[in-house]
Amino acid sequence: MKDNDSAQAFAAAVRAAYDADTPLEIIGGGTRRAFGREPAGQPLSVAAHTGIVEYDPAEFVVTVRAGTPVAALDELLGRERQTLTVDVPRLGAASTIGGALAVGLTGPSRPYGGALRDAVLGVRIVSGTGEILRFGGQVLKNVAGFDVARLMVGAYGTLGLLLDVSLRLARRAEVEEVRDLAVDWRAAHAALRRWEGALPVTGACYADGALHVRLAGREERVAAARRVVGGETGEPALFDDLRDLRGSFFARPGDLWRLLVPSDAPWEPRETLIDWAGAQRFWRLSGDPGPVFEYATRWRGQAMRLMGADRSQGPWAPSAPATMALMGRIKAAMDPRAIFNRGRLYPDW
Amino acid sequence: MNDIAESNRCPWPAAFMRRLKRILPADGLLQKSSDVTVYECDGLPVYRARPLAVALPRTAAEVGQVLALCTEYDVPIVARGAGTGLSGGALPHPEGIVLGLARLDRIVAIDPDNRLARVEPGVRNLAISEAARSFGLFYAPDPSSQIACTIGGNVAENAGGVHCLKYGLTTHNILALKFFTADGTLHEIGGPTGEAPLDLCALLTGSEGLLGVVVEVTVRLWSRPLTTVAWLAAFRSLEAAAASVSQVVSEGIVPAGLELMDGLALSAAQDYTGIRYPEGSAAVVLAEVDGDDLAVALDGERLRAIFAAHGAFALQQASRDEDRRRLWLGRKSAFPAVGRLAPDYYCMDGTIPRRSLVSVLTEIAALSRSYGRPVANVFHAGDGNLHPLILYDAAVPGQLEQVEALGAEILRLCLRHGGTISGEHGVGVEKLDGMCAQFSAAELAAFHALKSAFDPHHLLNPGKAVPTPARCVEPGGMHVHGGRLPFSRLERF
């Protein structure tokens, strides 16, 4: 993969935007533009900022330019029989690693391999004043300075323009397979708990009365796990589709919500999709989001609107006023003139 | 070396003290010299300053009131847990109060169904695992001071430990936090899975008490592994041992822990604990793998082959709890053991990419020879976190300066190999100069801007963790720190 470093050009563009007080909409592959509120600003494409800054397979760490497509990175890592430690959604062939970090979603591997932010070791960014800054590093343990690198994950690009990111890697599974079991959700949840730490489960979702379990790892372990889990052989692409928000559930009409709840919360209503072994629920809902918030409140969880028809609504409901004010000051510290993705996360950001 | 001035003059108005006393329980305010002496330093006792007052609240509400009062009177606050930190992060401020959080020690709830525990900041690290044990669960990050250190301190420092390689650091195991900003405002961040609009948990974790005072922590619990096996491989050279570690990493094997001890550390541990290492060991690697039986067996097979291929001449295996404890004993007590080899030692904490282990250790050995100062190595090899221990005698004129220069060279070496000045001990007051080497002026300015976003009057632990731009242009190398560890029998690192 050819290395194209546009950092200086981006820094100059941000400085000019800062001086002129004009906002910028950061665009990578453009596959996540429907996420979040409608941002104001001149489009700034970062898609040409691609390539591998550093990759030593023996170290299990890669440093990659933010405009690199997730699929291209995955293919490169695959040649060394390696992979990212988590499922990173790709919403199309053009989906970039920078976009994935900005939205911060983690695929079905989440309860077993951690969050996307857990895999982040360091970043290089352009700040809201046009300076190139580096936080974190390329090593697993690093407590020097505040953890600004992880703060970038899920901030919808409102705190800085991502240039490069260092990610921890893992060995690619030798074999992978999906098992399907027709059970009710309570029994499914109990079984998942039983298998935790005992079997090489790397994903578990539940929909339409069936539990789908992904097993991955060395051949002997997967074979042994198959005998314990039972069920029928499932569709291998199911978890890729889930990771990428594809497939029949996601094709339904309505706003797309995700709810983060205790994993043992009940399966209701029945047209929802359970991911993360119970801890994440996808809902498709048109109109009044009341039931989403009702469910989230009842089960002491959170609701997040991933995509909606009404772009004036943000992904997250506002936090408590004092915490909103604190977050506003953090935004101002990183991007004092609100140049980046203005309005995308919150109206006045 | 220690530029913290001491003052015997109480700088605050009488009304401040009166109101502070009213907020706290009857025994919650210490001022007598004999009472506050214990708070004058943390686990890095070369930095000492006697606090003017120590506040010991029992509830989160009291913490909030103390902070609001301090903001009203512009009084700096240094929050403190058990005081086991190793970078001077809890060093008292000459004009401030120490806010001791050890009495907030309730385990609020253990939720086995959702694999989490809600605890107050003064709960000891090990107490969480003890409370979770009956549910078959445990809290994974295990700094070696875990019997004494508190979870609040772990959050402040983003504490590591032996098992971080597989289970992550503190930051990977925190789901939610309740904290006060300096003005006494309560914030609740995170959620059942740790997701949030802005990842403030990441920002708070490892912020060394500069951004907020945590009053409740929700931690992730893990299922206890079904099987655990520890291995000890003995090598005739440090290089071979380090090379075997690099190969374990390069094959993508992730043991729960992967540690290395060199010859000097081994002989110290042998004298201290009485355990015998294989005759002729120049270095040993300790590896622990856990999981289900099959996974442990497969990893164990590979480890055995790798160690043999790199010339391990003795290999010991332990699976029963007591046998594993024996295997780990020398490692766990290596720091107090090395402490007996010389009047003083200086412990470093740099991290490097694992592929550089052999070359960095070789260079450290060469530096040790050229400075004439012995260096013992005992460290978290699997994640590249070095703890070179430079032996010296502070009473001998010139040795301190030698150690100072040698330490600075080792940290520069770590940075040159793409590493960091601190893997897990934090910056505190100790590594402020190293921060100038690792970060640019603009990056340091960004840290200060974030600090101001949380704490506009810079009342929380001011002067720690992030150096002022002015300090970074001053000439001079890294500061030196020796001295004996308090709680010298406590297991460390």
PDB file of C-alpha atoms in Angstrom, chain B residues 94-246:
ATOM      1  CA  PRO B  94       2.693  23.469  50.433  1.00  0.00           C
ATOM      2  CA  GLU B  95      -0.410  25.667  50.566  1.00  0.00           C
ATOM      3  CA  GLY B  96      -3.061  23.005  50.149  1.00  0.00           C
ATOM      4  CA  ILE B  97      -4.862  20.231  51.911  1.00  0.00           C
ATOM      5  CA  VAL B  98      -4.552  16.510  51.415  1.00  0.00           C
ATOM      6  CA  LEU B  99      -7.923  14.889  50.715  1.00  0.00           C
ATOM      7  CA  GLY B 100      -7.618  11.306  51.938  1.00  0.00           C
ATOM      8  CA  LEU B 101     -10.245   9.051  50.369  1.00  0.00           C
ATOM      9  CA  ALA B 102      -9.364   5.793  52.123  1.00  0.00           C
ATOM     10  CA  ARG B 103     -12.440   5.996  54.385  1.00  0.00           C
ATOM     11  CA  LEU B 104     -14.792   5.840  51.428  1.00  0.00           C
ATOM     12  CA  ASP B 105     -14.355   2.096  51.423  1.00  0.00           C
ATOM     13  CA  ARG B 106     -17.771   0.603  50.766  1.00  0.00           C
ATOM     14  CA  ILE B 107     -18.380  -2.018  48.141  1.00  0.00           C
ATOM     15  CA  VAL B 108     -21.691  -0.574  46.983  1.00  0.00           C
ATOM     16  CA  ALA B 109     -22.826  -3.523  44.876  1.00  0.00           C
ATOM     17  CA  ILE B 110     -21.580  -6.629  43.150  1.00  0.00           C
ATOM     18  CA  ASP B 111     -23.701  -7.478  40.127  1.00  0.00           C
ATOM     19  CA  PRO B 112     -22.632 -10.996  39.125  1.00  0.00           C
ATOM     20  CA  ASP B 113     -25.226 -11.224  36.339  1.00  0.00           C
ATOM     21  CA  ASN B 114     -23.701  -8.260  34.573  1.00  0.00           C
ATOM     22  CA  ARG B 115     -20.113  -8.884  35.616  1.00  0.00           C
ATOM     23  CA  LEU B 116     -19.600  -5.586  37.361  1.00  0.00           C
ATOM     24  CA  ALA B 117     -18.939  -4.099  40.777  1.00  0.00           C
ATOM     25  CA  ARG B 118     -19.699  -0.614  42.051  1.00  0.00           C
ATOM     26  CA  VAL B 119     -17.240   0.491  44.685  1.00  0.00           C
ATOM     27  CA  GLU B 120     -16.110   3.591  46.518  1.00  0.00           C
ATOM     28  CA  PRO B 121     -12.611   4.890  45.759  1.00  0.00           C
ATOM     29  CA  GLY B 122     -11.059   3.806  49.054  1.00  0.00           C
ATOM     30  CA  VAL B 123     -11.791   0.110  48.440  1.00  0.00           C
ATOM     31  CA  ARG B 124      -8.555  -1.826  48.133  1.00  0.00           C
ATOM     32  CA  ASN B 125      -7.840  -3.404  44.766  1.00  0.00           C
ATOM     33  CA  LEU B 126      -7.630  -6.930  46.184  1.00  0.00           C
ATOM     34  CA  ALA B 127     -10.816  -6.467  48.232  1.00  0.00           C
ATOM     35  CA  ILE B 128     -12.826  -6.300  45.000  1.00  0.00           C
ATOM     36  CA  SER B 129     -11.582  -9.701  43.863  1.00  0.00           C
ATOM     37  CA  GLU B 130     -12.142 -11.099  47.362  1.00  0.00           C
ATOM     38  CA  ALA B 131     -15.739  -9.867  47.352  1.00  0.00           C
ATOM     39  CA  ALA B 132     -16.326 -11.223  43.839  1.00  0.00           C
ATOM     40  CA  ARG B 133     -14.720 -14.588  44.519  1.00  0.00           C
ATOM     41  CA  SER B 134     -17.835 -16.369  45.725  1.00  0.00           C
ATOM     42  CA  PHE B 135     -19.472 -15.553  42.375  1.00  0.00           C
ATOM     43  CA  GLY B 136     -16.550 -17.077  40.456  1.00  0.00           C
ATOM     44  CA  LEU B 137     -15.445 -13.620  39.329  1.00  0.00           C
ATOM     45  CA  PHE B 138     -12.425 -11.365  39.820  1.00  0.00           C
ATOM     46  CA  TYR B 139     -11.146  -7.856  39.088  1.00  0.00           C
ATOM     47  CA  ALA B 140      -8.229  -8.268  36.697  1.00  0.00           C
ATOM     48  CA  PRO B 141      -5.725  -5.369  36.964  1.00  0.00           C
ATOM     49  CA  ASP B 142      -3.303  -6.390  39.686  1.00  0.00           C
ATOM     50  CA  PRO B 143      -0.593  -3.899  40.570  1.00  0.00           C
ATOM     51  CA  SER B 144       1.738  -5.715  42.933  1.00  0.00           C
ATOM     52  CA  SER B 145       0.735  -3.374  45.761  1.00  0.00           C
ATOM     53  CA  GLN B 146      -2.826  -4.678  45.307  1.00  0.00           C
ATOM     54  CA  ILE B 147      -3.164  -5.737  48.919  1.00  0.00           C
ATOM     55  CA  ALA B 148      -2.898  -2.066  49.953  1.00  0.00           C
ATOM     56  CA  CYS B 149      -3.544   0.221  46.977  1.00  0.00           C
ATOM     57  CA  THR B 150      -7.049   1.588  46.423  1.00  0.00           C
ATOM     58  CA  ILE B 151      -9.183   1.495  43.307  1.00  0.00           C
ATOM     59  CA  GLY B 152      -9.381   5.317  43.369  1.00  0.00           C
ATOM     60  CA  GLY B 153      -5.610   5.471  43.163  1.00  0.00           C
ATOM     61  CA  ASN B 154      -5.633   2.826  40.417  1.00  0.00           C
ATOM     62  CA  VAL B 155      -7.992   4.999  38.363  1.00  0.00           C
ATOM     63  CA  ALA B 156      -5.874   8.093  38.961  1.00  0.00           C
ATOM     64  CA  GLU B 157      -2.734   6.290  37.778  1.00  0.00           C
ATOM     65  CA  ASN B 158      -4.257   3.892  35.221  1.00  0.00           C
ATOM     66  CA  ALA B 159      -2.478   1.201  37.201  1.00  0.00           C
ATOM     67  CA  GLY B 160      -1.094  -1.872  35.463  1.00  0.00           C
ATOM     68  CA  GLY B 161       0.167  -5.139  36.882  1.00  0.00           C
ATOM     69  CA  VAL B 162       1.362  -8.570  35.943  1.00  0.00           C
ATOM     70  CA  HIS B 163      -1.839  -9.684  34.179  1.00  0.00           C
ATOM     71  CA  CYS B 164      -2.394  -6.599  31.980  1.00  0.00           C
ATOM     72  CA  LEU B 165      -1.051  -8.315  28.891  1.00  0.00           C
ATOM     73  CA  LYS B 166      -4.232 -10.350  28.564  1.00  0.00           C
ATOM     74  CA  TYR B 167      -6.785  -8.483  30.683  1.00  0.00           C
ATOM     75  CA  GLY B 168      -5.828  -4.871  30.000  1.00  0.00           C
ATOM     76  CA  LEU B 169      -4.951  -1.929  32.198  1.00  0.00           C
ATOM     77  CA  THR B 170      -7.262  -0.131  34.596  1.00  0.00           C
ATOM     78  CA  THR B 171      -8.647   1.945  31.705  1.00  0.00           C
ATOM     79  CA  HIS B 172      -9.862  -1.230  29.976  1.00  0.00           C
ATOM     80  CA  ASN B 173     -11.720  -2.363  33.065  1.00  0.00           C
ATOM     81  CA  ILE B 174     -13.631   0.784  34.076  1.00  0.00           C
ATOM     82  CA  LEU B 175     -17.268   1.032  32.957  1.00  0.00           C
ATOM     83  CA  ALA B 176     -18.484   4.136  34.761  1.00  0.00           C
ATOM     84  CA  LEU B 177     -17.281   6.804  37.175  1.00  0.00           C
ATOM     85  CA  LYS B 178     -18.852   9.301  39.521  1.00  0.00           C
ATOM     86  CA  PHE B 179     -16.526  12.208  40.147  1.00  0.00           C
ATOM     87  CA  PHE B 180     -16.499  15.766  41.405  1.00  0.00           C
ATOM     88  CA  THR B 181     -14.839  18.574  39.549  1.00  0.00           C
ATOM     89  CA  ALA B 182     -12.911  21.013  41.735  1.00  0.00           C
ATOM     90  CA  ASP B 183     -15.940  23.282  42.182  1.00  0.00           C
ATOM     91  CA  GLY B 184     -17.855  20.484  43.886  1.00  0.00           C
ATOM     92  CA  THR B 185     -20.065  19.540  40.921  1.00  0.00           C
ATOM     93  CA  LEU B 186     -20.894  15.851  40.630  1.00  0.00           C
ATOM     94  CA  HIS B 187     -20.608  14.141  37.238  1.00  0.00           C
ATOM     95  CA  GLU B 188     -21.722  10.634  36.299  1.00  0.00           C
ATOM     96  CA  ILE B 189     -20.075   9.208  33.195  1.00  0.00           C
ATOM     97  CA  GLY B 190     -19.969   5.876  31.401  1.00  0.00           C
ATOM     98  CA  GLY B 191     -22.679   3.235  31.527  1.00  0.00           C
ATOM     99  CA  PRO B 192     -23.364  -0.504  31.720  1.00  0.00           C
ATOM    100  CA  THR B 193     -20.954  -1.200  28.849  1.00  0.00           C
ATOM    101  CA  GLY B 194     -18.689   1.824  29.252  1.00  0.00           C
ATOM    102  CA  GLU B 195     -19.937   3.530  26.080  1.00  0.00           C
ATOM    103  CA  ALA B 196     -20.602   7.275  26.246  1.00  0.00           C
ATOM    104  CA  PRO B 197     -20.895  10.332  23.989  1.00  0.00           C
ATOM    105  CA  LEU B 198     -17.394  11.443  24.948  1.00  0.00           C
ATOM    106  CA  ASP B 199     -15.048   8.929  26.515  1.00  0.00           C
ATOM    107  CA  LEU B 200     -14.513  10.882  29.715  1.00  0.00           C
ATOM    108  CA  CYS B 201     -13.690   7.660  31.563  1.00  0.00           C
ATOM    109  CA  ALA B 202     -10.581   7.351  29.369  1.00  0.00           C
ATOM    110  CA  LEU B 203      -9.645  10.950  30.053  1.00  0.00           C
ATOM    111  CA  LEU B 204     -10.111  10.641  33.824  1.00  0.00           C
ATOM    112  CA  THR B 205      -8.263   7.318  34.065  1.00  0.00           C
ATOM    113  CA  GLY B 206      -4.574   8.074  34.423  1.00  0.00           C
ATOM    114  CA  SER B 207      -5.137  11.809  34.919  1.00  0.00           C
ATOM    115  CA  GLU B 208      -3.243  11.654  38.236  1.00  0.00           C
ATOM    116  CA  GLY B 209      -5.822  13.590  40.231  1.00  0.00           C
ATOM    117  CA  LEU B 210      -5.599  16.691  38.020  1.00  0.00           C
ATOM    118  CA  LEU B 211      -9.096  16.609  36.520  1.00  0.00           C
ATOM    119  CA  GLY B 212     -11.499  15.408  39.181  1.00  0.00           C
ATOM    120  CA  VAL B 213     -11.985  13.489  42.407  1.00  0.00           C
ATOM    121  CA  VAL B 214     -13.573  10.084  41.823  1.00  0.00           C
ATOM    122  CA  VAL B 215     -16.149   9.005  44.423  1.00  0.00           C
ATOM    123  CA  GLU B 216     -17.537   5.853  42.811  1.00  0.00           C
ATOM    124  CA  VAL B 217     -16.070   3.406  40.329  1.00  0.00           C
ATOM    125  CA  THR B 218     -17.921   0.757  38.325  1.00  0.00           C
ATOM    126  CA  VAL B 219     -15.454  -1.925  37.318  1.00  0.00           C
ATOM    127  CA  ARG B 220     -15.728  -4.854  34.974  1.00  0.00           C
ATOM    128  CA  LEU B 221     -15.377  -8.294  36.536  1.00  0.00           C
ATOM    129  CA  TRP B 222     -14.040 -11.357  34.714  1.00  0.00           C
ATOM    130  CA  SER B 223     -14.900 -15.024  35.146  1.00  0.00           C
ATOM    131  CA  ARG B 224     -12.167 -16.828  37.001  1.00  0.00           C
ATOM    132  CA  PRO B 225     -10.223 -18.922  34.492  1.00  0.00           C
ATOM    133  CA  LEU B 226     -10.911 -22.639  34.613  1.00  0.00           C
ATOM    134  CA  THR B 227      -7.234 -23.531  34.417  1.00  0.00           C
ATOM    135  CA  THR B 228      -4.041 -21.616  35.087  1.00  0.00           C
ATOM    136  CA  VAL B 229      -0.535 -22.877  34.435  1.00  0.00           C
ATOM    137  CA  ALA B 230       2.681 -21.020  35.195  1.00  0.00           C
ATOM    138  CA  TRP B 231       6.023 -21.717  33.543  1.00  0.00           C
ATOM    139  CA  LEU B 232       9.526 -20.825  34.589  1.00  0.00           C
ATOM    140  CA  ALA B 233      12.211 -21.060  31.900  1.00  0.00           C
ATOM    141  CA  ALA B 234      15.864 -20.593  32.816  1.00  0.00           C
ATOM    142  CA  PHE B 235      18.388 -19.243  30.289  1.00  0.00           C
ATOM    143  CA  ARG B 236      22.156 -18.893  30.227  1.00  0.00           C
ATOM    144  CA  SER B 237      21.993 -15.385  28.785  1.00  0.00           C
ATOM    145  CA  LEU B 238      19.722 -12.363  29.169  1.00  0.00           C
ATOM    146  CA  GLU B 239      19.653 -11.959  25.391  1.00  0.00           C
ATOM    147  CA  ALA B 240      18.291 -15.480  24.866  1.00  0.00           C
ATOM    148  CA  ALA B 241      15.582 -14.917  27.486  1.00  0.00           C
ATOM    149  CA  ALA B 242      14.558 -11.609  25.883  1.00  0.00           C
ATOM    150  CA  ALA B 243      14.572 -13.169  22.427  1.00  0.00           C
ATOM    151  CA  SER B 244      12.224 -15.933  23.608  1.00  0.00           C
ATOM    152  CA  VAL B 245       9.800 -13.274  24.885  1.00  0.00           C
ATOM    153  CA  SER B 246       9.899 -11.480  21.543  1.00  0.00           C
TER     154      SER B 246
END
